[in-house]
Short mmCIF file of C-alpha atoms in Angstrom, two decimals:
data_model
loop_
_atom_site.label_atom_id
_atom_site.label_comp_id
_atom_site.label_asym_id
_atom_site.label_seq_id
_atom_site.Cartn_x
_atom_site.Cartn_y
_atom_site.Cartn_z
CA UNK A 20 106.79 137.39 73.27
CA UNK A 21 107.72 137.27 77.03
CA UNK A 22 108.17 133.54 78.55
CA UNK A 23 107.60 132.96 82.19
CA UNK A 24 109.48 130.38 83.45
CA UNK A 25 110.54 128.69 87.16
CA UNK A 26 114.50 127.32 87.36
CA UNK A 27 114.20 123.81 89.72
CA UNK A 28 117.05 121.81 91.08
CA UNK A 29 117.09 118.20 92.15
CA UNK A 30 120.13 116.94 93.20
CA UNK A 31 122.49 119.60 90.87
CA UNK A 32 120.10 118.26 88.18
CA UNK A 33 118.47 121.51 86.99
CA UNK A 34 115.67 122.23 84.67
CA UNK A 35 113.41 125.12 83.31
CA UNK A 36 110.09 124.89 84.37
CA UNK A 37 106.92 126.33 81.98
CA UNK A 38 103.65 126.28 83.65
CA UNK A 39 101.95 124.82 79.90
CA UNK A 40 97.89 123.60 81.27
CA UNK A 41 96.89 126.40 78.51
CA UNK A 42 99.40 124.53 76.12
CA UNK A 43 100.72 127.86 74.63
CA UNK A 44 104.47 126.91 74.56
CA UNK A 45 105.54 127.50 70.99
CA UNK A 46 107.71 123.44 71.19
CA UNK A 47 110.74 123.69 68.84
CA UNK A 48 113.75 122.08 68.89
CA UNK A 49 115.90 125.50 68.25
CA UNK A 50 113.97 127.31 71.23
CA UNK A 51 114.47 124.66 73.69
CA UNK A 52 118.29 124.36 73.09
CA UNK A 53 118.74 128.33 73.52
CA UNK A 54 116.44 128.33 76.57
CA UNK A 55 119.03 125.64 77.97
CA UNK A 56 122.19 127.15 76.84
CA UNK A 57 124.18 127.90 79.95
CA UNK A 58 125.77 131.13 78.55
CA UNK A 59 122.90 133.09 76.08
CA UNK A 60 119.79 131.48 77.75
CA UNK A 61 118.70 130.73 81.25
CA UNK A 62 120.70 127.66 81.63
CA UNK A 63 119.62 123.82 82.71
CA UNK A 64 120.20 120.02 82.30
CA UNK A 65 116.39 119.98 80.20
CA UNK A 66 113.20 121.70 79.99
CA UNK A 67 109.75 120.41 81.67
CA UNK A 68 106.32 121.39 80.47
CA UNK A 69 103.60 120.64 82.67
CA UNK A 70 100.43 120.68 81.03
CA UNK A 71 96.74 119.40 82.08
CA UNK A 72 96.03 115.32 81.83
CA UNK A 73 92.55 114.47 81.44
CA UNK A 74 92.52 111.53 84.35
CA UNK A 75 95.23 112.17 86.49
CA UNK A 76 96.38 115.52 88.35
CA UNK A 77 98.97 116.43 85.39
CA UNK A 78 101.19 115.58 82.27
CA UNK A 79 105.14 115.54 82.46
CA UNK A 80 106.74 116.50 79.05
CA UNK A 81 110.56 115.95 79.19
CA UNK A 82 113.26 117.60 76.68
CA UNK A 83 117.17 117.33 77.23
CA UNK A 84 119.37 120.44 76.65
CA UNK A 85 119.60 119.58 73.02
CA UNK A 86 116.69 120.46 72.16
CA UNK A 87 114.57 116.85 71.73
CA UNK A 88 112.08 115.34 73.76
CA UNK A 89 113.29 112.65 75.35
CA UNK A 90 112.95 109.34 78.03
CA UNK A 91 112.13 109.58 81.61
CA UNK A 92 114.33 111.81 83.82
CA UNK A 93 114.11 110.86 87.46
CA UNK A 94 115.27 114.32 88.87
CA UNK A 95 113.28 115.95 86.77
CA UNK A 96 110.49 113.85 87.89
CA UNK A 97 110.57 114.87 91.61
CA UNK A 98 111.32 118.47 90.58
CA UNK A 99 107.79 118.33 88.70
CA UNK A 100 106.39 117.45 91.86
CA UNK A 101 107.37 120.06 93.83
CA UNK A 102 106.24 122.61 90.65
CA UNK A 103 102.81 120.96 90.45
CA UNK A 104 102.60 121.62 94.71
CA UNK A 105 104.15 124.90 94.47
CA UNK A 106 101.59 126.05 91.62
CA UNK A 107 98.17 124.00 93.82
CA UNK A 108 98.47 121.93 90.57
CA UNK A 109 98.32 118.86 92.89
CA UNK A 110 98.28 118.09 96.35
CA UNK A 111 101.01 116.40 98.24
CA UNK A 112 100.08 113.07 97.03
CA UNK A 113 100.03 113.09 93.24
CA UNK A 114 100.04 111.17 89.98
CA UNK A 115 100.95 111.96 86.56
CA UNK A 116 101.68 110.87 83.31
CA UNK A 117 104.47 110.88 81.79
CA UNK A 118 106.50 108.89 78.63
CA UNK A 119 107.16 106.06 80.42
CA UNK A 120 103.94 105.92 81.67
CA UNK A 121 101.87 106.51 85.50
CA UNK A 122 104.22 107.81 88.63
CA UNK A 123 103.29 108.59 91.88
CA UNK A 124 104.42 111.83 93.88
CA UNK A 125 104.85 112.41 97.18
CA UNK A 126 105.94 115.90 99.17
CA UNK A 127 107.00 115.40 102.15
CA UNK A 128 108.50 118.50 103.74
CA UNK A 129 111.63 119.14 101.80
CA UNK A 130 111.80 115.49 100.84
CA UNK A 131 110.06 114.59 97.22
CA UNK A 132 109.43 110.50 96.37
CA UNK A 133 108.90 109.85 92.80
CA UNK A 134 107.30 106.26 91.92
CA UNK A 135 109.78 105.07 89.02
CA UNK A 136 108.22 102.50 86.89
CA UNK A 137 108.97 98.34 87.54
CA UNK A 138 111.82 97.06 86.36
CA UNK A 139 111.45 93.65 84.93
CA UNK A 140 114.36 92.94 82.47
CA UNK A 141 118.20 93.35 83.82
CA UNK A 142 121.28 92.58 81.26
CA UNK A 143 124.30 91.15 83.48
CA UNK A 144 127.01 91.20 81.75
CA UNK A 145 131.00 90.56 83.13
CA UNK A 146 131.67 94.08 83.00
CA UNK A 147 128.83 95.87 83.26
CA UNK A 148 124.79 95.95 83.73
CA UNK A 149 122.46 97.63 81.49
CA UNK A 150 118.46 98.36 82.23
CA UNK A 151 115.66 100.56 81.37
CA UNK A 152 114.71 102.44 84.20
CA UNK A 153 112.08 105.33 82.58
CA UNK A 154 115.70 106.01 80.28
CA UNK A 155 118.14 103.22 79.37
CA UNK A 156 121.39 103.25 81.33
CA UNK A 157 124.81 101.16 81.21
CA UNK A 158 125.93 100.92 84.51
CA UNK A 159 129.56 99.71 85.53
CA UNK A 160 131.42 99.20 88.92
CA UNK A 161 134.84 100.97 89.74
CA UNK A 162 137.00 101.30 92.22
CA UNK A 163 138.67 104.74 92.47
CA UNK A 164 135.51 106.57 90.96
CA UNK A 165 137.41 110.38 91.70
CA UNK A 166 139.82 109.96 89.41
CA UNK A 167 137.82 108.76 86.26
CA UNK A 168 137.55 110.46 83.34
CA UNK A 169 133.80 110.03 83.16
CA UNK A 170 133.11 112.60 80.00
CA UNK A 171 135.65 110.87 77.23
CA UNK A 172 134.99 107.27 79.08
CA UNK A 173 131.18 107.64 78.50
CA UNK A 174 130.87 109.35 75.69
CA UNK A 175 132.46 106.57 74.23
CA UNK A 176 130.54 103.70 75.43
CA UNK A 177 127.25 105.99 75.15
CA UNK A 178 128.44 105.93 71.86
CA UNK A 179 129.56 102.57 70.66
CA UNK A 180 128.31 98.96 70.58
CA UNK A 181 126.01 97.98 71.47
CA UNK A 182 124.32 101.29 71.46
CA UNK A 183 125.00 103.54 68.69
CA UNK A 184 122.82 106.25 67.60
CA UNK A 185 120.27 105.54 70.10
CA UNK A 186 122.72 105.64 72.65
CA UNK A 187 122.69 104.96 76.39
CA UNK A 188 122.93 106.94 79.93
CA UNK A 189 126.69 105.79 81.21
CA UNK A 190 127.01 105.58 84.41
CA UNK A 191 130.46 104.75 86.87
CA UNK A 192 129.66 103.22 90.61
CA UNK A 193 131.74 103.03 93.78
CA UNK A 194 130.28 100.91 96.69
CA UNK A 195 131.10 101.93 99.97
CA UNK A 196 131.43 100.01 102.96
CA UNK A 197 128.41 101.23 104.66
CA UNK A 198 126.22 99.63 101.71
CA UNK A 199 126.40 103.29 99.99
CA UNK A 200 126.93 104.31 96.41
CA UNK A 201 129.35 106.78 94.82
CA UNK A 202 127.97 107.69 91.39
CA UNK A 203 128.90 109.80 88.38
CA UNK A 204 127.07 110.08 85.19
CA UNK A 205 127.23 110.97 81.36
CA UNK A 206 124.09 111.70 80.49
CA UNK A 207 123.27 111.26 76.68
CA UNK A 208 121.21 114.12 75.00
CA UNK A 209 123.16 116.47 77.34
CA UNK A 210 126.30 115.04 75.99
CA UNK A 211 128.52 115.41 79.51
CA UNK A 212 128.87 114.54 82.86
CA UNK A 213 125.65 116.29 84.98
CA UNK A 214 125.83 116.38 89.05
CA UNK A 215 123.20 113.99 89.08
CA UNK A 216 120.93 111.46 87.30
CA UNK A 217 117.85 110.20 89.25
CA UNK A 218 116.93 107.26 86.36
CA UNK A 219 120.25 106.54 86.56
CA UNK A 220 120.69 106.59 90.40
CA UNK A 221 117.77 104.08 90.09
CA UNK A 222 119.67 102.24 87.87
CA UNK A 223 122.58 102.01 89.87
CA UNK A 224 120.75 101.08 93.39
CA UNK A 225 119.38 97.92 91.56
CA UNK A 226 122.66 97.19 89.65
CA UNK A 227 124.54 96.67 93.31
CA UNK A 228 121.79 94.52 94.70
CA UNK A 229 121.43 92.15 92.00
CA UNK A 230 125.10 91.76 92.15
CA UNK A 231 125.00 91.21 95.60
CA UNK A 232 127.21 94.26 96.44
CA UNK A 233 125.05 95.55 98.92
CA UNK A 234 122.63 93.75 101.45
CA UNK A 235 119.82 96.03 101.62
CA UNK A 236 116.81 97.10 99.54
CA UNK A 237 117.11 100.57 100.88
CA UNK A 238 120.60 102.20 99.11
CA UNK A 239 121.70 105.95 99.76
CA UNK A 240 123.21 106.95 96.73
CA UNK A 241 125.69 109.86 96.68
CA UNK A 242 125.78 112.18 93.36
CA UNK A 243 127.99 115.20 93.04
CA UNK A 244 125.07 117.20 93.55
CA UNK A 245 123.56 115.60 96.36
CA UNK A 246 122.21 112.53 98.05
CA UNK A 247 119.50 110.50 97.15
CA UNK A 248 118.06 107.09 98.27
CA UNK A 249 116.31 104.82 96.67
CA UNK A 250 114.27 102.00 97.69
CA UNK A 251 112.37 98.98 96.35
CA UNK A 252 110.79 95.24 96.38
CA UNK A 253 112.09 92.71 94.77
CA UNK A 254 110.02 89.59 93.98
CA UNK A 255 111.56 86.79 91.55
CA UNK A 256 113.93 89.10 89.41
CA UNK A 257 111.53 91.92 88.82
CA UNK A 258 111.89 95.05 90.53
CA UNK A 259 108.64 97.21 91.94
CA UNK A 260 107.52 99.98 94.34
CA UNK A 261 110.88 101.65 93.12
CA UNK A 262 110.86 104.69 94.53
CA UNK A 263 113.23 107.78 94.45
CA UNK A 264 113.67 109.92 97.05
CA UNK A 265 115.57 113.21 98.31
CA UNK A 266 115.14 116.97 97.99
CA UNK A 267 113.85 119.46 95.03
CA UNK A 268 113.74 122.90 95.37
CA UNK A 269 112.60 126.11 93.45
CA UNK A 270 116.06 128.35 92.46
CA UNK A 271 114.12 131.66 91.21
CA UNK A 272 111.90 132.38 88.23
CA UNK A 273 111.48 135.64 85.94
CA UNK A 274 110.74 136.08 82.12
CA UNK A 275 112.76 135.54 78.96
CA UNK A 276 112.01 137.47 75.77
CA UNK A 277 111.79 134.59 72.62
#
């Protein structure tokens, strides 16, 4: 059976694509990992069905490179968007379901805005900050972020207490003095450092406001793989109209025998 698929980028955050409205893609665990594999399949951070949604323009079904279905991913989120436009799925305002519930898409030219959900509950800790943000994601200042060793340093707190087996996105923050953020992140379910994690960026936007390391609601955010911004309200702790922004952009597409 031949596969057609679309490769999309967001950030360095890349995904394989399926166009599933006629929900035809044979889901397993074992497929999706090969598909993924960097070196016998077509290579990507996590694979994105889109499929048909009875009320709103179309359904977001997320899996990470190991094969499972998994939490929101923020990236993968605006590079949906730009799918759904590129296929007439949608128009350039959107919405569409998706685990964590409703978002709303915007194209904009070459800039996508994905809706993340509210934010109400923030964990501030002495060391670090945890949240929910569509994923869960332990987020911790530093000071020379270049020089970390970001894959053994996560993996162990993604790891240990008080996580475990469900684990958390780790992620490692440098504030600039323009009110910017450095970021790099160890993504669980991938299992290593990715150039870029939109839930995550999210996370770590909100993480330097509430502890008053920035004085804006308005943060550009600098991954490896690109910049992003993200922007927000804030009204008595809780967090809303979070929204994600930067670029997402089709790579190629072709067919994969499975």
């Amino acid at each position: 059976m031949k596969l057609k698929f679309y490769k999309y980028q967001g950030a360095g955050n890349d995904f394989v694509m399926i166009d599933d409205r006629e929900n035809s893609f044979p889901i397993s665990t074992a497929l999706i990992k090969r598909l993924c594999d960097r070196h016998f399949g077509i290579g990507a951070d996590g694979l994105i069905l889109l499929q048909n949604d009875e009320e709103h323009d179309f359904r977001m079904i997320y899996f990470n490179s190991d094969g499972n279905e998994s939490t929101m991913c923020g990236n993968g989120g605006r590079c949906i968007i730009r799918f759904a436009k590129d296929l007439d799925a949608a128009s350039d305002r959107m919405t569409f379901n998706a685990i964590d519930g409703l978002h709303h898409g915007v194209v904009d030219d070459k800039i996508i805005r994905l809706q993340m959900i509210d934010i109400n509950e923030v964990e501030d800790h002495d060391h670090y900050l945890f949240m929910n943000t569509g994923s869960p994601h332990h987020v911790e200042f530093v000071d020379n972020l270049t020089s970390l060793n970001v894959v053994e340093i996560g993996r162990n707190i993604r790891n240990g207490a008080p996580y475990f087996e469900q684990g958390s996105n780790v992620n490692f923050v440098q504030v600039m003095e323009d009110n910017s953020l450095l970021i790099r992140t160890y993504e669980r379910g991938v299992e290593d450092e990715t150039l870029a994690c939109g839930t995550g960026i999210t996370a770590a936007a909100i993480s330097a406001f509430v502890k008053k390391k920035v004085d804006t609601n308005n943060i550009q955010v600098k991954a490896i793989g690109g910049d992003l911004s993200v922007n927000f309200e804030e009204n008595n702790h809780n967090f809303v109209n979070v929204w994600l922004n930067g670029p997402a952009e089709k790579v190629f597409e072709g067919e994969i025998e499975i």
